[in-house]
Short mmCIF file of C-alpha atoms in Angstrom, two decimals:
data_model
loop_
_atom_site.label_atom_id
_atom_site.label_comp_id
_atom_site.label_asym_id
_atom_site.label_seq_id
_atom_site.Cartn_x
_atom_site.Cartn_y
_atom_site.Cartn_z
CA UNK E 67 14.61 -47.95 21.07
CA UNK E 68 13.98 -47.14 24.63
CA UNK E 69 17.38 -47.27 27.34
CA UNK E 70 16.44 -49.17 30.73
CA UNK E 71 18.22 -49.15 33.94
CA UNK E 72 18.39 -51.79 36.77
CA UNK E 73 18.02 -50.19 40.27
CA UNK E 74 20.82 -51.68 42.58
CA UNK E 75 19.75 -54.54 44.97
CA UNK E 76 16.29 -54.30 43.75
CA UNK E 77 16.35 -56.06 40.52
CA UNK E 78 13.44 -53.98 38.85
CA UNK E 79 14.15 -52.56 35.62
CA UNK E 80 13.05 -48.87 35.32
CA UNK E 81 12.86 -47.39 31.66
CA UNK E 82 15.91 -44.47 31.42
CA UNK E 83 14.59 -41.02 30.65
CA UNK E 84 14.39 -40.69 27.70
CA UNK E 85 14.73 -36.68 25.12
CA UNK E 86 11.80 -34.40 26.02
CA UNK E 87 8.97 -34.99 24.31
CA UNK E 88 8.18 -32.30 21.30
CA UNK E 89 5.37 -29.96 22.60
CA UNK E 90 2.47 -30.93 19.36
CA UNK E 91 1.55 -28.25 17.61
CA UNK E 92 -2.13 -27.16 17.97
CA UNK E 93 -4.34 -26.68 14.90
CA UNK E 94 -4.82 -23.05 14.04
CA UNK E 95 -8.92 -23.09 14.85
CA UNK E 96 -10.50 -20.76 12.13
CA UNK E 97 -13.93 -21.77 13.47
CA UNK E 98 -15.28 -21.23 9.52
CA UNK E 99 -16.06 -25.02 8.73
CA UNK E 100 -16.88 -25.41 5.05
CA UNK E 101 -18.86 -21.29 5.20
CA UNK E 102 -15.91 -19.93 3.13
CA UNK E 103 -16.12 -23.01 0.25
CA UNK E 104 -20.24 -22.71 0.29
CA UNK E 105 -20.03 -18.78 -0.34
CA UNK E 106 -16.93 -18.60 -2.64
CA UNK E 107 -18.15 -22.00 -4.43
CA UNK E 108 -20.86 -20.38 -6.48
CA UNK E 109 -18.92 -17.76 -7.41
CA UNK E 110 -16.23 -19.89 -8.20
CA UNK E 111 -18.13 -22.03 -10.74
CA UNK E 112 -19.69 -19.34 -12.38
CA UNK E 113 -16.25 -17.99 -13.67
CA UNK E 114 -15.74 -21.40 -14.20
CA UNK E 115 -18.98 -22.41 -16.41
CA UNK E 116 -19.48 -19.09 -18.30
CA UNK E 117 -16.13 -17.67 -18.17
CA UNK E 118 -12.99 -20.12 -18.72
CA UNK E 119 -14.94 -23.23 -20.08
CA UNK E 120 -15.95 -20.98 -23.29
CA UNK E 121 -12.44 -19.07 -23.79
CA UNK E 122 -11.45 -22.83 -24.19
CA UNK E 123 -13.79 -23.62 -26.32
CA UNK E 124 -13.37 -20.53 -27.78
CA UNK E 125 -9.71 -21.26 -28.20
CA UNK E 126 -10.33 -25.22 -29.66
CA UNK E 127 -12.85 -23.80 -32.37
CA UNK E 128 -10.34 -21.10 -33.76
CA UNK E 129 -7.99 -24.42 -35.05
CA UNK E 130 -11.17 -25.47 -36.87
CA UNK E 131 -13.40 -25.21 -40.14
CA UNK E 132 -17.44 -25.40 -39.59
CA UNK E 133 -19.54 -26.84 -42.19
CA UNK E 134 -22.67 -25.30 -43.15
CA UNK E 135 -24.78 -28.16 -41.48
CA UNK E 136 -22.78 -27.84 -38.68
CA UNK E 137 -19.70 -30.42 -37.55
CA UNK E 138 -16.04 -29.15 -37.45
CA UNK E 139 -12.60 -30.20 -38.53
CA UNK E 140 -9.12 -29.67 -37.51
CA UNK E 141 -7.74 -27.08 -39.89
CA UNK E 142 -4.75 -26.19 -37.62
CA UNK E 143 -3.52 -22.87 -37.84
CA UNK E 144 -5.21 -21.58 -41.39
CA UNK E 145 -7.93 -19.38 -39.61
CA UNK E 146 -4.86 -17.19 -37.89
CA UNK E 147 -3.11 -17.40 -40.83
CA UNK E 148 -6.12 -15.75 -43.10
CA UNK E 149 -6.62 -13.31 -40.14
CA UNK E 150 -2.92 -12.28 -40.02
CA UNK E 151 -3.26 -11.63 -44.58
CA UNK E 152 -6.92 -10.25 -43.72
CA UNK E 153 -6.95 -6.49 -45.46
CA UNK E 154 -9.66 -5.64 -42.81
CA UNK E 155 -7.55 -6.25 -39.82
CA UNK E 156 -5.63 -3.50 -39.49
CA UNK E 157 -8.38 -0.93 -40.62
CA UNK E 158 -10.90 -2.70 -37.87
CA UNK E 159 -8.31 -2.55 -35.51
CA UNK E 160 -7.26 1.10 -36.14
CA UNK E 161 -10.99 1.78 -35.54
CA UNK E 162 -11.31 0.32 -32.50
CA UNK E 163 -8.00 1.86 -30.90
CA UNK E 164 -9.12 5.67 -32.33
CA UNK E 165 -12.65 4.46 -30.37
CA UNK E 166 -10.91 3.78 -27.38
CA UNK E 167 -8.85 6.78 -27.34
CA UNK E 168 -11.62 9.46 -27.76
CA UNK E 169 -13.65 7.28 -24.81
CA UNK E 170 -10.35 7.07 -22.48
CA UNK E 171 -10.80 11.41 -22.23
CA UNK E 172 -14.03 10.31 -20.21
CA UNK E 173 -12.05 9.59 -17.15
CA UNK E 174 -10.39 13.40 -17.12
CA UNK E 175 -13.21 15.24 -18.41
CA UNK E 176 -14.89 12.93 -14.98
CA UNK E 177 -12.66 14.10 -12.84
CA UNK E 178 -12.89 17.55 -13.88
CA UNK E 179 -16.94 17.49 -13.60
CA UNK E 180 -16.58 15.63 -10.36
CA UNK E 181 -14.31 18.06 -8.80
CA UNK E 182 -16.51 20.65 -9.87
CA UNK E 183 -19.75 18.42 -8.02
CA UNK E 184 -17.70 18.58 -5.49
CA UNK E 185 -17.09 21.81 -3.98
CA UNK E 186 -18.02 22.69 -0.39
CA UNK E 187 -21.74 24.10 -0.45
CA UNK E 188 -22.62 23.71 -4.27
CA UNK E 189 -26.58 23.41 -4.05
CA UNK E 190 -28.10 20.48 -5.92
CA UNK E 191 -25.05 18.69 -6.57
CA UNK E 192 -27.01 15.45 -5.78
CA UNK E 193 -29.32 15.80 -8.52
CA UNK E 194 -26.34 16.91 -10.97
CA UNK E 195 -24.70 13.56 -10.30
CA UNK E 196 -27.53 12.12 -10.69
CA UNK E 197 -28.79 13.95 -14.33
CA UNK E 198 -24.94 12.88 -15.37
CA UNK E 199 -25.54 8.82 -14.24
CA UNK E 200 -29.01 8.28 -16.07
CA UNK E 201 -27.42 7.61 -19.38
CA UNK E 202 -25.18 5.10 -17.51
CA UNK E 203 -28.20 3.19 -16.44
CA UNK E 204 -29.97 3.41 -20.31
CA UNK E 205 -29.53 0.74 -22.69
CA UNK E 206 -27.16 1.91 -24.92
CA UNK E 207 -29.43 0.62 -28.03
CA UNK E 208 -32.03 2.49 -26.96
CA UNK E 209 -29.87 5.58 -26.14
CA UNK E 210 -28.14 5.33 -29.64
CA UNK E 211 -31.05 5.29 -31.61
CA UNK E 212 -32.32 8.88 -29.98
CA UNK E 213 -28.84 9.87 -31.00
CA UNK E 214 -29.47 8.37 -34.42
CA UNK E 215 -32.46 11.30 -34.49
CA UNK E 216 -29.73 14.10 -33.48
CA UNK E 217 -27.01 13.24 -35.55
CA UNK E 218 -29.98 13.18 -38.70
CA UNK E 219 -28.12 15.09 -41.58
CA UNK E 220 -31.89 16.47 -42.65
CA UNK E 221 -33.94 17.35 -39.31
CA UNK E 222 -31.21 16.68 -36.51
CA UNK E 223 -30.67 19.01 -33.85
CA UNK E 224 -27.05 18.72 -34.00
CA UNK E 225 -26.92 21.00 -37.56
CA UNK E 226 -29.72 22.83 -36.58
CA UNK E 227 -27.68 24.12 -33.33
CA UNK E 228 -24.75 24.59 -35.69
CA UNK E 229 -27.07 26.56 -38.25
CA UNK E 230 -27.85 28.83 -35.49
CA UNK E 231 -24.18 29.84 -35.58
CA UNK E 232 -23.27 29.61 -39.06
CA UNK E 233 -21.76 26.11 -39.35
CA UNK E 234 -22.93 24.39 -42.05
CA UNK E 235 -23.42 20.35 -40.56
CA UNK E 236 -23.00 16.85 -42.20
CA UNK E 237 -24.80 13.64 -42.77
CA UNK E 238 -23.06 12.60 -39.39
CA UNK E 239 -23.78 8.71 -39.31
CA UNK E 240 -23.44 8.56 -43.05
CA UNK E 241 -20.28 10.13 -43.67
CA UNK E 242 -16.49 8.73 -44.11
CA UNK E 243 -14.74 9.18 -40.81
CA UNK E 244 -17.34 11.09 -39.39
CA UNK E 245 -19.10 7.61 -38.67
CA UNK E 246 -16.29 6.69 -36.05
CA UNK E 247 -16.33 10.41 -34.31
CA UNK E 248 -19.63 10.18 -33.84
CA UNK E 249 -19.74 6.84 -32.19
CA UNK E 250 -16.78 7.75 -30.13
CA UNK E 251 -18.23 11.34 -28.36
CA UNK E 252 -21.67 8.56 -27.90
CA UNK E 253 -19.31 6.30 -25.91
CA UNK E 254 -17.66 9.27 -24.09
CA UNK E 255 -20.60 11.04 -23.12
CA UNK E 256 -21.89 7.57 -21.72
CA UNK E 257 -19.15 6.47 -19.60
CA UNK E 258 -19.30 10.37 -18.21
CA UNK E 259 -21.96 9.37 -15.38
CA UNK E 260 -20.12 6.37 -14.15
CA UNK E 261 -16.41 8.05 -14.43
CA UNK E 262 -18.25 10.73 -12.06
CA UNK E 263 -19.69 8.72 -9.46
CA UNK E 264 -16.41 6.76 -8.92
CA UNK E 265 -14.45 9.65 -8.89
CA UNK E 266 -16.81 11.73 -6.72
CA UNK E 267 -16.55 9.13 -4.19
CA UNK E 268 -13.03 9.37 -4.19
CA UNK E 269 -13.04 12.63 -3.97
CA UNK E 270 -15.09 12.65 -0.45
CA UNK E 271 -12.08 10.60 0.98
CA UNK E 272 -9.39 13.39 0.25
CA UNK E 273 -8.87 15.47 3.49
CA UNK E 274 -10.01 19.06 3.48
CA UNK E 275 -6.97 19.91 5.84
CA UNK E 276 -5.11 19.36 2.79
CA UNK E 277 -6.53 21.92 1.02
CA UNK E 278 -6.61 24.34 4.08
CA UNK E 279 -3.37 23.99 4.29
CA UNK E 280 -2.38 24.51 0.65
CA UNK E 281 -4.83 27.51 0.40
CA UNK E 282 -2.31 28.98 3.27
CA UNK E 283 0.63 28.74 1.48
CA UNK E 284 -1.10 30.49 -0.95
CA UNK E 285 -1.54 27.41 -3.54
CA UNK E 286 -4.41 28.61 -6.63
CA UNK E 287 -6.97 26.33 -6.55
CA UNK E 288 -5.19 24.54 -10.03
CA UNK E 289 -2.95 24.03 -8.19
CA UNK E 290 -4.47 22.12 -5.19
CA UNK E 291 -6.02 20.23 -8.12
CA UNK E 292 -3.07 19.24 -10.14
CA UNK E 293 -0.82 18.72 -6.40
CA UNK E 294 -3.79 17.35 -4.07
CA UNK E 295 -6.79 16.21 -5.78
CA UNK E 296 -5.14 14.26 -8.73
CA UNK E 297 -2.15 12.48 -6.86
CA UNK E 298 -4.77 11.61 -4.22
CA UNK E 299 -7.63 10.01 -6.74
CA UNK E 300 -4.98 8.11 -8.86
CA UNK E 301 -6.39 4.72 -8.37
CA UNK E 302 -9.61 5.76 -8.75
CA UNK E 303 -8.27 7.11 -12.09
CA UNK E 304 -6.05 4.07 -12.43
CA UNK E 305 -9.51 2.07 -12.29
CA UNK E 306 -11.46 3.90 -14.77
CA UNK E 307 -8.65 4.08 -17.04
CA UNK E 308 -8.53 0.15 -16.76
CA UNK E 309 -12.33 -0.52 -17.16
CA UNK E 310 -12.74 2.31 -20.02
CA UNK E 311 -9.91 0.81 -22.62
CA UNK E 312 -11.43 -2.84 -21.72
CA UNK E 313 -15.17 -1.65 -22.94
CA UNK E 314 -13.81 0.69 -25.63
CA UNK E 315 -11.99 -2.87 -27.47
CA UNK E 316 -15.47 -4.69 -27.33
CA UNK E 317 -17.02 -1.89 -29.42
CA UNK E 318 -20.05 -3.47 -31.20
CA UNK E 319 -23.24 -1.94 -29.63
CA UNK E 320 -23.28 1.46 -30.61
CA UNK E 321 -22.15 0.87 -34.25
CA UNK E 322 -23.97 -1.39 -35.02
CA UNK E 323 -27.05 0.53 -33.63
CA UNK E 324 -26.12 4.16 -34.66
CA UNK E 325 -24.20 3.15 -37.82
CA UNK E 326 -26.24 0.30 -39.27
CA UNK E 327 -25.43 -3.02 -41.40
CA UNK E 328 -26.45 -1.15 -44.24
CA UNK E 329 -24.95 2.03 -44.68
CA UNK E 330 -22.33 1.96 -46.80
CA UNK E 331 -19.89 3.65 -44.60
CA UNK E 332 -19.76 0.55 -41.94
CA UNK E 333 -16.77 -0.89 -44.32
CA UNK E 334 -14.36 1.48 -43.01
CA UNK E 335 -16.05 1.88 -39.88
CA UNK E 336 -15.89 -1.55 -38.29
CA UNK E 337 -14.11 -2.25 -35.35
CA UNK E 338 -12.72 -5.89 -33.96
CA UNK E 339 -15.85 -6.98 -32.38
CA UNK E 340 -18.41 -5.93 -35.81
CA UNK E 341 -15.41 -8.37 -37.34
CA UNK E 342 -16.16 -11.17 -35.30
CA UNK E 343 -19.80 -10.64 -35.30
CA UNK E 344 -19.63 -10.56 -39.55
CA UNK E 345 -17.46 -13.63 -39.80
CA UNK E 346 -19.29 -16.11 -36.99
CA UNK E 347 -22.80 -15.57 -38.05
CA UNK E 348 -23.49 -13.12 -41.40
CA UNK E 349 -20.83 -15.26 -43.04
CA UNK E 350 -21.05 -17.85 -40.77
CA UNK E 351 -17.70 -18.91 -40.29
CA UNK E 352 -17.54 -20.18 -36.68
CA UNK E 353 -13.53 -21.46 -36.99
CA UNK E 354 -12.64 -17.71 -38.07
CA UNK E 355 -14.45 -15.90 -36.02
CA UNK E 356 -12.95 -17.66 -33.15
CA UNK E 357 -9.78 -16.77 -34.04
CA UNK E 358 -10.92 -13.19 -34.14
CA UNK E 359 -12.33 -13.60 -30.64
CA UNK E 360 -9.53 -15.14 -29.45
CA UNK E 361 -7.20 -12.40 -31.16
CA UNK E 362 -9.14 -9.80 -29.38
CA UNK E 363 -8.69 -11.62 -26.10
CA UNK E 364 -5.19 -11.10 -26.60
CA UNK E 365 -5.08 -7.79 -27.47
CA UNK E 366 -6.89 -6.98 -24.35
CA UNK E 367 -5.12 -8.94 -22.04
CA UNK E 368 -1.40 -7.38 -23.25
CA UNK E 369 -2.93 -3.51 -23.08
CA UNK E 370 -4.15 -4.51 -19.43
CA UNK E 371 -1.11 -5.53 -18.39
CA UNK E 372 0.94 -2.82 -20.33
CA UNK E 373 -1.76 -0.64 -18.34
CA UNK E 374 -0.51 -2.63 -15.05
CA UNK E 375 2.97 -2.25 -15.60
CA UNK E 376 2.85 1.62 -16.24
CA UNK E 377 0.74 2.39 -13.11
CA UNK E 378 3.41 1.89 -11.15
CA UNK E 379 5.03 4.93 -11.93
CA UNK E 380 2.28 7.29 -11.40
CA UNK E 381 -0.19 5.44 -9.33
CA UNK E 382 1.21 6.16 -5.64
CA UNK E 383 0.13 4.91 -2.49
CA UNK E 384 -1.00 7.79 -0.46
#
């Protein structure tokens, strides 16, 4: 309601000032219009369509039974159930962690080689990097089946290098426990030529002063590396480490190329993924195998953010 006044003698009302009016606030102008929805939009539904839709339909499956001609019923939790009592869990499982593990040394043996790459006037250090990423760039079926030919227990090079000095070698591929080893130093020498390039460009953003300096105070040059180069690369490390264990736990590839369905060593030599690749299509056994997918999904997830959680002591901003 508005006051009003009457001016003496005049008889016209006049309105009484009234409380300032509130300044309106202006609209923050980002001058972007609908450009940030039409570039993030595809990207958006992408992670949508291929990405979330099928973990949930991954997720819906694993509480059901598939027929043989197809159709599926609710079978609640019996496929976890049979997956939790499943004798090849844990063995698969094992497998896949002692996989990871031998892969993981990647990132330091990188470093190392990186460091190496990258010392002040090393000639041809462009075409070393560059000899260490081809393998990166191969498919890995195609590079595992040349490695099928070394590891051969008859005519490989492998034992024929290790005749040379006396070592007697094995049927690699074909042997108990030797199976996994050899598929893990595959995986490790692949991931080598990525582990480098990341690192190497790291590396290029570390100060030289730094090392001037240290050399002046008389540091060795392990221990610039342990006190400069490594605290200075960590989340380049932190990175690789990250990316390394999540490709080591979908391990499926390489066995299945270098070990093969048929050799008789793949029973104790199969990791999570093989599992879920038996059970949804061999045995074809949709409902379980989804609950093997969505088990491994799980497991990933928790050593990501157990990964997450320890970074913070030894991942430092600098």
């Amino acid at each position: 309601m508005t006051a009003s006044t009457t001016a003496p003698g005049a008889g016209i009302i006049t309105p009484a000032p009234g409380p300032p009016a509130r300044p309106r606030k202006k609209k923050a102008h980002t001058g972007h219009g609908a450009w940030p929805v039409l570039f993030v939009g595809p990207l958006v539904l992408g992670i949508a369509v291929f990405y979330l839709w099928p973990i949930v339909r991954t997720a819906y499956f694993s509480f059901t039974e598939w027929g043989v001609f197809g159709g599926s019923t609710w079978v609640g939790l019996e496929n976890y159930e049979r997956l939790l009592s499943d004798p090849e869990l844990g063995r698969a499982a094992l497998n896949t962690l002692i996989y990871t593990g031998v892969v993981v040394l990647g990132v330091p043996i990188g470093l190392v080689l990186a460091a190496l790459l990258n010392r002040p006037g090393l000639r041809g250090a462009t075409l070393y990097r560059t000899l260490f990423f081809l393998p990166y760039v191969a498919m890995p079926v195609a590079v595992a089946q040349v490695w099928k030919i070394i590891y051969n227990g008859d005519y490989g090079v492998l034992n024929w290098a290790l005749g040379l000095v006396g070592i007697e070698g094995t049927y690699w591929v074909s042997t108990p426990g030797w199976s996994l080893i050899a598929t893990a130093v595959l995986g490790l020498w692949l991931s080598l030529g990525f582990n480098i390039i990341i690192l190497s460009a790291a590396l290029k953003n570390v100060p030289r002063d730094l090392y001037e300096a240290a050399a002046l105070d008389g540091a060795s040059p392990m221990r610039q590396f342990l006190s400069i180069t490594i605290p200075m690369v960590g989340r380049s490390v932190f990175f690789l480490t990250v990316v390394t264990v999540i490709a080591g736990l979908q391990l499926f590839d390489l066995l299945y190329t270098l070990v093969g369905t048929a050799n008789p060593v793949m029973r104790d030599t199969k990791s999570l993924v093989y599992l879920f690749w038996e059970a949804s299509f061999p045995d074809n056994e949709k409902g379980y195998g989804a609950a093997i997918a969505i088990a491994i999904l799980v497991i990933t997830a928790c050593v990501t953010a157990v990964q997450f959680l320890l970074q913070r002591k030894w991942v430092h901003d600098v």
